[in-house]
C-alpha positions as a printed NumPy array, in Angstrom:
array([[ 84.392, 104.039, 109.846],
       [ 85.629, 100.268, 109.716],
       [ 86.491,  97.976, 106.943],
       [ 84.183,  94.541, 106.593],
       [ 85.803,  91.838, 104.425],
       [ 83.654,  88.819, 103.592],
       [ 85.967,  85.89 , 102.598],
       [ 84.466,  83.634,  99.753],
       [ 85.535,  80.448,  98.638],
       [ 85.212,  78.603,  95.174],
       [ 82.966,  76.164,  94.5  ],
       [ 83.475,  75.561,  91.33 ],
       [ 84.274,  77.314,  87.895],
       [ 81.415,  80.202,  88.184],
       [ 80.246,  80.079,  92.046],
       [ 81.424,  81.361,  95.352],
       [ 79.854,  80.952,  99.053],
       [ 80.628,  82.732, 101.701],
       [ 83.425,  81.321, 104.317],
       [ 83.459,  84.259, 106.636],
       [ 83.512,  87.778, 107.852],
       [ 85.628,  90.53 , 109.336],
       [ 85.323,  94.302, 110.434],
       [ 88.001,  96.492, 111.306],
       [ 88.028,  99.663, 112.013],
       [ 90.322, 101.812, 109.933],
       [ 90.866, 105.306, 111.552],
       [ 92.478, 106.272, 114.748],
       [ 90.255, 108.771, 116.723],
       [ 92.323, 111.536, 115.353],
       [ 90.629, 110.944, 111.535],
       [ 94.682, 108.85 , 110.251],
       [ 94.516, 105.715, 109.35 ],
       [ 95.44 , 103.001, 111.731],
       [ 98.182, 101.823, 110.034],
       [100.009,  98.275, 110.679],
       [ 99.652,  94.501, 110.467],
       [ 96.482,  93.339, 111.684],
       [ 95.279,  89.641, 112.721],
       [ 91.156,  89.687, 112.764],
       [ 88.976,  86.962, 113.782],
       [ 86.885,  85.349, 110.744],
       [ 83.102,  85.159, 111.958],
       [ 80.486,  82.817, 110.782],
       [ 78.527,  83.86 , 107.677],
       [ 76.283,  84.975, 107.296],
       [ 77.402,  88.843, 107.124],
       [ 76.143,  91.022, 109.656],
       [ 76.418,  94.929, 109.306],
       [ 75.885,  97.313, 111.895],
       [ 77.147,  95.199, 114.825],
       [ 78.665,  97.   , 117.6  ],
       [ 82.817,  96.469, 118.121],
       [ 82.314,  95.757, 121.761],
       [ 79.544,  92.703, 120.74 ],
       [ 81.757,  91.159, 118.2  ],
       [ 82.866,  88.548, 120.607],
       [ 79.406,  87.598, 120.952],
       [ 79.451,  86.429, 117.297],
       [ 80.653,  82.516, 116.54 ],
       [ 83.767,  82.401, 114.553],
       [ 83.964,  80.601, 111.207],
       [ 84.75 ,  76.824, 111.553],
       [ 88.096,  75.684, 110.519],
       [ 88.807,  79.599, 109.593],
       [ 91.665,  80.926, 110.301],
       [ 92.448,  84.741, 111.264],
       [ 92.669,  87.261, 108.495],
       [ 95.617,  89.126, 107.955],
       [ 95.498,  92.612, 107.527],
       [ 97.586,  95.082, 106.476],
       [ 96.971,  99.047, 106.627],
       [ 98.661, 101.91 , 105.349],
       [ 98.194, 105.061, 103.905],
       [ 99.227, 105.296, 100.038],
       [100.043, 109.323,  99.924],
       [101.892, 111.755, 102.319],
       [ 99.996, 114.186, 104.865],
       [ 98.738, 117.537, 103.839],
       [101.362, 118.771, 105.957],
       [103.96 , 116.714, 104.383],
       [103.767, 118.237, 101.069],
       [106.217, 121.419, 100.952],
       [105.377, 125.173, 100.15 ],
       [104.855, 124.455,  96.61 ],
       [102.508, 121.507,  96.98 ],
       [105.173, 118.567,  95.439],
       [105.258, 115.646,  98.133],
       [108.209, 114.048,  98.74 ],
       [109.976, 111.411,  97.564],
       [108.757, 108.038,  99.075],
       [112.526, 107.263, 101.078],
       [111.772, 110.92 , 102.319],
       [108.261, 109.81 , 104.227],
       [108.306, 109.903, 108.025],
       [108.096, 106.575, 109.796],
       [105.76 , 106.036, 111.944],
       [105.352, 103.604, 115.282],
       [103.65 , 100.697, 114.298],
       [100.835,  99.923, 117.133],
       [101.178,  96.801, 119.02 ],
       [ 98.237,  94.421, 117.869],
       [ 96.325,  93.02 , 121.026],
       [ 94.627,  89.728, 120.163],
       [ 91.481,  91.573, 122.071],
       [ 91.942,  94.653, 120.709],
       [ 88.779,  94.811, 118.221],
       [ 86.765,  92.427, 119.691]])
């Protein structure tokens, strides 16, 4: 599963075009998200679903775009975070986790 974003910019009071586009995937290969701070290339419009990861840098980038800035993280504890009785814990009481190292190749 990834995340696309298409970027859109104003043209005016009631109209938008497309800038650019950005996938991402979004779960590590043991089903948690892949949390951290992500910079993603913006790709030329228009939007194009179903493109394999490894032929992304195939694509032309947006012109004048810069990256997109990403950031990931999960909004609720782990089942097995949540105590005997079911109540989560308190948000200071979360685990922290190791933030992966972004490679500028990593995605593409």
């Amino acid at each position: 599963v990834a995340l696309v974003v298409e970027v859109q910019v104003a043209l005016g009071e009631f109209s938008t075009q497309a800038a650019g586009w950005t996938v991402l995937p979004i779960f590590t290969e043991e089903g948690d998200v892949l949390q951290g701070d992500w910079s993603v290339p913006l790709f030329a419009p228009p939007l194009s679903i179903g493109v394999p990861l490894d032929q992304l840098s195939d694509l032309p980038l947006a012109p004048g775009q810069p990256n997109l800035l990403i950031r990931l993280a999960r909004n609720r504890p782990r089942e097995e975070e949540f105590d005997e009785y079911g109540d989560s814990p308190e948000p200071e009481d979360f685990e922290e986790e190791e933030k992966p190292v972004p490679d500028d190749n990593q995605y593409l």
